[in-house]
Short mmCIF file of C-alpha atoms in Angstrom, two decimals:
data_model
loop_
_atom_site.label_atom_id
_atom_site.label_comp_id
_atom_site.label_asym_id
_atom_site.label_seq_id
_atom_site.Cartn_x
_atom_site.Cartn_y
_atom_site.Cartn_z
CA UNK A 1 0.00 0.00 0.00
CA UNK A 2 1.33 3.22 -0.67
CA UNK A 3 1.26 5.80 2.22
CA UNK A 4 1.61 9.73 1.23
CA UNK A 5 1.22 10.42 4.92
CA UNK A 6 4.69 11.98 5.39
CA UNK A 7 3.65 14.62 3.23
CA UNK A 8 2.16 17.37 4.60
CA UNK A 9 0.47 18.74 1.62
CA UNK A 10 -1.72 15.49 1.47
CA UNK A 11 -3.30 16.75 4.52
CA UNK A 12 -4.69 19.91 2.47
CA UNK A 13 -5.37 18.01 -1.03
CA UNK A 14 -5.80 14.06 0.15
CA UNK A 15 -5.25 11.96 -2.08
CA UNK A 16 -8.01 9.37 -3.57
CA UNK A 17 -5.68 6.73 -5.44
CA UNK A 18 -2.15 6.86 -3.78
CA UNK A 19 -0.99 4.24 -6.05
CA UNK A 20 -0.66 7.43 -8.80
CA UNK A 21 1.39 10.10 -9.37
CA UNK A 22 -0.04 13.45 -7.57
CA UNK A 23 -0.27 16.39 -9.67
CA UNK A 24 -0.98 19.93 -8.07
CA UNK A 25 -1.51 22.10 -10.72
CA UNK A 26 -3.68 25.12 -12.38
CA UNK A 27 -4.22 25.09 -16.27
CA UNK A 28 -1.66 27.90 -17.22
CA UNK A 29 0.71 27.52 -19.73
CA UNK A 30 3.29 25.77 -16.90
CA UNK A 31 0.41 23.82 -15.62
CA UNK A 32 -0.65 22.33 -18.38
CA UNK A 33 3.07 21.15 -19.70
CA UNK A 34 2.38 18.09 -16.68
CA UNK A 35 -1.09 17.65 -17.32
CA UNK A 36 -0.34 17.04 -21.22
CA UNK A 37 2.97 14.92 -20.27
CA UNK A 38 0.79 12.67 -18.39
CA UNK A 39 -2.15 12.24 -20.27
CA UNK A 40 0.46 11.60 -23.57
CA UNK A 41 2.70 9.38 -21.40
CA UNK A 42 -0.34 7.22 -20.08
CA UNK A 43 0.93 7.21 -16.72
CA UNK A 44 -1.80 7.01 -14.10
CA UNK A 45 -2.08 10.72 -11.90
CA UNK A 46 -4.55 11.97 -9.91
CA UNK A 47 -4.95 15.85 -10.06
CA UNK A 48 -5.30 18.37 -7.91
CA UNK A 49 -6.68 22.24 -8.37
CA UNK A 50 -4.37 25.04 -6.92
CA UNK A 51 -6.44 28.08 -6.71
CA UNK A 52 -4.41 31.17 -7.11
CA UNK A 53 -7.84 32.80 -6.05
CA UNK A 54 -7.71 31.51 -2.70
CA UNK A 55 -3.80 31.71 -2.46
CA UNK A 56 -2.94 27.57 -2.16
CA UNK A 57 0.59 28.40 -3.30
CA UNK A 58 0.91 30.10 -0.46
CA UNK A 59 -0.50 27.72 2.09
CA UNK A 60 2.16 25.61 4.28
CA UNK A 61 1.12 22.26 2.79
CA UNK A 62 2.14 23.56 -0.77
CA UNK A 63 5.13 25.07 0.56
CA UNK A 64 6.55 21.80 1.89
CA UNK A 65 6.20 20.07 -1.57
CA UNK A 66 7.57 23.09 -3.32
CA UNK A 67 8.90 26.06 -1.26
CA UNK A 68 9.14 28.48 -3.85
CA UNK A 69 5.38 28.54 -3.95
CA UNK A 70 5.20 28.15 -7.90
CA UNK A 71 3.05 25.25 -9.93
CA UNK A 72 3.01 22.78 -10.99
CA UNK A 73 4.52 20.32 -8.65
CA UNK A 74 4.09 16.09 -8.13
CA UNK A 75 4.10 13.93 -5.87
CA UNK A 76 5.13 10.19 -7.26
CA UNK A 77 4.55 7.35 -4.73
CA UNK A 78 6.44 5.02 -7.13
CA UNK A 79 9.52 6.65 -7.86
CA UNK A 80 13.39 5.72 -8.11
CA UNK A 81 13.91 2.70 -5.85
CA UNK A 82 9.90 2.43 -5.27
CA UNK A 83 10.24 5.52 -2.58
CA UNK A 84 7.92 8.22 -2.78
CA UNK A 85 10.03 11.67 -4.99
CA UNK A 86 8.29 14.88 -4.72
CA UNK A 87 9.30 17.07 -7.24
CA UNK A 88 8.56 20.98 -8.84
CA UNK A 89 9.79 23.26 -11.66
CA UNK A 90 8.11 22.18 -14.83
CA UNK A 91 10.94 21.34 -16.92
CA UNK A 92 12.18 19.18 -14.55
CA UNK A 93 9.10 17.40 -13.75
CA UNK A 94 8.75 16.74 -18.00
CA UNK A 95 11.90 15.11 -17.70
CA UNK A 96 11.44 13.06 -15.10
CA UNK A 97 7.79 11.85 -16.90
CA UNK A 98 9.67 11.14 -20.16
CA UNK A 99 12.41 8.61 -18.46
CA UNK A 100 9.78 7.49 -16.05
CA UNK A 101 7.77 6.41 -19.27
CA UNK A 102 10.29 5.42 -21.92
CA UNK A 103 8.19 8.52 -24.11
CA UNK A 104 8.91 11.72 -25.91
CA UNK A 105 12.39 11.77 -25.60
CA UNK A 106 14.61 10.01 -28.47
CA UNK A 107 16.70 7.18 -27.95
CA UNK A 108 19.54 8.53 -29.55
CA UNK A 109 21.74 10.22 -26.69
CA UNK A 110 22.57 13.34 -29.48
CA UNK A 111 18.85 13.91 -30.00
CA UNK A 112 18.18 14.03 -26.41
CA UNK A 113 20.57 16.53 -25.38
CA UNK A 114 19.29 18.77 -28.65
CA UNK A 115 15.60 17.75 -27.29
CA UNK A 116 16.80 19.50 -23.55
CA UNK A 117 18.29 22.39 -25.63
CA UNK A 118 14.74 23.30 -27.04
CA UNK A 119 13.73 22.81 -23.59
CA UNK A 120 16.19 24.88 -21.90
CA UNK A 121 15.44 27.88 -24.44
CA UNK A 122 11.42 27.78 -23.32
CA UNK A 123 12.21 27.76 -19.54
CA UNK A 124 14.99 30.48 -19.96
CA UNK A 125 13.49 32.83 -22.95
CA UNK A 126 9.85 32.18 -23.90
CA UNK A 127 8.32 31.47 -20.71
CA UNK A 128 9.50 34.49 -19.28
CA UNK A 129 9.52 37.08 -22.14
CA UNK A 130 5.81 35.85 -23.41
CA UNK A 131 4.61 36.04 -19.37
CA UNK A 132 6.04 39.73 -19.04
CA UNK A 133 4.31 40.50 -22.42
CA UNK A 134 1.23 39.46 -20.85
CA UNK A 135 1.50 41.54 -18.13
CA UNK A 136 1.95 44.30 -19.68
CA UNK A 137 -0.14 44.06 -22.29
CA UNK A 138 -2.63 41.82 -20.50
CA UNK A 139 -2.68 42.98 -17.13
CA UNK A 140 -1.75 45.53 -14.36
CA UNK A 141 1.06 46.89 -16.94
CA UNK A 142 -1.58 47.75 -19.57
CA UNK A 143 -2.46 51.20 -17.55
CA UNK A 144 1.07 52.31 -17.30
CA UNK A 145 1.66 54.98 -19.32
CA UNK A 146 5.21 54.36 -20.36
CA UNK A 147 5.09 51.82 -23.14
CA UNK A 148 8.28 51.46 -22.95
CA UNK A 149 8.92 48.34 -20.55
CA UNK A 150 6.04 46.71 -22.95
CA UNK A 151 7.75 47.22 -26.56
CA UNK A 152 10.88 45.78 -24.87
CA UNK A 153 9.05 42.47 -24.21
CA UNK A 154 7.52 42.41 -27.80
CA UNK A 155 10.48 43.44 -29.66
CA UNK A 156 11.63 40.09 -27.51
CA UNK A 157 8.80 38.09 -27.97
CA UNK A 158 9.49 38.70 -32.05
CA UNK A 159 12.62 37.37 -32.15
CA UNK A 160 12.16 34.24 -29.88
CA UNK A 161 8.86 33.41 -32.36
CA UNK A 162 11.45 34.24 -35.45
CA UNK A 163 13.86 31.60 -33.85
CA UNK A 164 11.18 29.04 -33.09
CA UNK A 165 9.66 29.86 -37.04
CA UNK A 166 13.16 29.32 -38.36
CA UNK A 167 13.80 26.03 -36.45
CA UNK A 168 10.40 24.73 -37.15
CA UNK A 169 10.99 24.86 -41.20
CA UNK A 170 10.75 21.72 -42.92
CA UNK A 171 10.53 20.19 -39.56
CA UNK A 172 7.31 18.49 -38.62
CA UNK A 173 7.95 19.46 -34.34
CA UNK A 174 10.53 21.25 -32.26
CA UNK A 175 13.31 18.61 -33.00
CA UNK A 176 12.38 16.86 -36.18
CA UNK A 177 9.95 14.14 -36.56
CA UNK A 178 9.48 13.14 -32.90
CA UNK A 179 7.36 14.90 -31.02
CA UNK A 180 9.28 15.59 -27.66
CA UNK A 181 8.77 17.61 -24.18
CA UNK A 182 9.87 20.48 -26.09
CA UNK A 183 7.00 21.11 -27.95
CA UNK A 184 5.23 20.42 -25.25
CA UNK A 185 7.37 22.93 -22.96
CA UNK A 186 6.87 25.49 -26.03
CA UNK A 187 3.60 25.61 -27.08
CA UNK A 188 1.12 26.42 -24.37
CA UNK A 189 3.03 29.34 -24.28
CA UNK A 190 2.49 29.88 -27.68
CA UNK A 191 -1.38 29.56 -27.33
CA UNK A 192 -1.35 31.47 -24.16
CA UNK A 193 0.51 34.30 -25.98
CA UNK A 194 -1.82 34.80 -28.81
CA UNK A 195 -5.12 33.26 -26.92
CA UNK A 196 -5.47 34.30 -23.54
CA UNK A 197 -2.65 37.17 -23.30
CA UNK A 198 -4.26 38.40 -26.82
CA UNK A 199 -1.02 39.52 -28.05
CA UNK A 200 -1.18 37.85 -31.75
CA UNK A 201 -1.51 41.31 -33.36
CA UNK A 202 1.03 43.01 -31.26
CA UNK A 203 3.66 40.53 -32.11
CA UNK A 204 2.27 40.37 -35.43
CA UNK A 205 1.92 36.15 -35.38
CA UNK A 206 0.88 36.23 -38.73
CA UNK A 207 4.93 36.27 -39.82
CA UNK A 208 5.40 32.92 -38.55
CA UNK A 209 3.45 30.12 -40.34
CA UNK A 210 5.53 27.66 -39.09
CA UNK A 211 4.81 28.46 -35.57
CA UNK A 212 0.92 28.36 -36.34
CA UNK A 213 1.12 25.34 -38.60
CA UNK A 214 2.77 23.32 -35.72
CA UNK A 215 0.73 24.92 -33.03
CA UNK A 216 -2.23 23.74 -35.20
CA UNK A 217 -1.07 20.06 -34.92
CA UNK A 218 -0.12 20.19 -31.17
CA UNK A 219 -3.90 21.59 -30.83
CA UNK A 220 -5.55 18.91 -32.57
CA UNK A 221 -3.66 15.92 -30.21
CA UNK A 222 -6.25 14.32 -28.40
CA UNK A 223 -3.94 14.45 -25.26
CA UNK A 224 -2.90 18.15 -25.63
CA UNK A 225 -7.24 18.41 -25.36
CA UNK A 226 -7.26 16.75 -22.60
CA UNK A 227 -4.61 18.28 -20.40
CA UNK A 228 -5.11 21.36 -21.53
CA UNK A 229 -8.56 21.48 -19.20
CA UNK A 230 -6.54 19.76 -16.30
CA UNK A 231 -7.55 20.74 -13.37
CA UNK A 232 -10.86 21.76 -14.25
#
C-alpha cells in the first residue's frame, strides 16, 4: 500500500488513489506542460486544483512540496527505488515523466541533449519574455503609461517566435519528426501568448506560419485536449 502520509500537503489536497502520481496544478501555460505529459505518457495521476484565487501556493502544505510557492509540482509514490520523490519546476518534472515512461524523448543520446536544448530555451526565454508581455499588455502593466517596458518584451517576444519559425521549417515538431517535451514545454506558451494574453496582433503572429502550422497540430492531439482542461 502506498502511504503519502509523510507529506504534509496530502493533509490539504488528500489523495483518492495513492498508487498514482499526484499532480498539483492550475491550467496555465506551466500547468498544463504536466497535465499534457501525463495524459500523452499514459501514466496514471490523480490531479489536484491550486487556486491562485484563494492563495494555495501560499499555504504551508504547498510550501513543503515546493517552497518556492510556484506550480506545478508532483508527488510520485512510485519513484526511483519504489520511494515516494516529490518534485517541482516544470521542466524538470517533464523530464522526469519522459524517463519514467520510456516517451517523448529520443533514444539517440545526441537527440536528447538537442531535445533538452529546445527545452532549456522555453524555460529560460519564452516562458518568461511571453509572461512579461502578458502583463503588460494583458494585465496591471496595460495602464502604465510608459510603453516602454512593454515594446521591450515584444520586440523580444518577435525574435524568440522568429527563432522558433526558423527552427520549425521543414521540420514536422521542435526537434524533427518526434514529437518531444519540447514542444510540449513550447507551445502552451504559444497559445497562451496569442489566446489568452491576446497579443497575436502586437507581435504580429501572422509572420510565422511555421509556428501556427505546428501549433495547429499540437492543438488537434487528443492528449494536448485533454490536459489542456486539467484541473478543471
Amino acid at each position: 500500500m502506498n502511504d503519502l502520509s509523510q507529506f504534509a500537503i496530502t493533509r490539504k489536497w488528500p489523495a483518492q488513489h495513492p498508487e498514482r502520481i499526484q499532480l498539483y496544478s492550475l491550467a496555465t501555460p506551466n500547468g498544463v506542460k504536466v497535465s499534457i505529459a501525463l495524459e500523452e505518457t499514459g501514466l496514471p495521476y490523480e490531479a489536484h486544483k491550486v487556486s491562485f484565487e484563494t492563495n494555495d501556493q501560499m499555504s504551508p502544505e504547498f510550501l513543503s512540496l515546493n517552497p518556492n510557492n510556484k506550480i506545478p509540482a508532483i508527488l510520485d509514490p512510485d519513484g526511483p527505488g519504489g520511494k515516494p520523490l516529490a518534485l517541482f519546476e516544470s521542466g524538470a518534472i517533464l523530464i522526469y515523466l519522459a524517463a519514467k515512461s520510456g516517451q517523448l524523448m529520443p533514444d539517440d543520446l545526441a537527440a536528447r541533449y538537442e531535445t533538452l536544448q529546445w527545452l532549456m530555451f522555453q524555460m529560460g526565454g519564452i516562458g518568461p519574455m511571453f509572461g512579461q508581455l502578458g502583463f503588460f499588455h494583458k494585465f496591471a502593466g496595460k495602464d502604465y503609461e510608459d510603453k516602454r517596458p512593454r515594446d521591450r518584451y515584444v520586440a523580444e517576444s518577435k525574435r524568440l517566435l522568429k527563432v522558433l519559425d526558423e527552427r520549425l521549417a521543414g521540420r514536422d515538431w521542435v526537434t524533427g519528426d518526434q514529437y518531444t517535451i519540447a514542444d510540449i514545454a513550447i507551445l502552451p506558451w504559444v497559445r497562451n501568448l496569442i489566446g489568452f494574453y491576446g497579443a497575436g496582433e502586437l507581435v504580429e503572429f501572422e509572420r510565422f506560419p511555421n509556428v501556427r502550422r505546428v501549433l495547429d497540430a499540437f492543438l488537434a492531439r487528443p492528449a494536448v485536449a485533454r490536459g489542456l482542461t486539467i484541473p478543471a
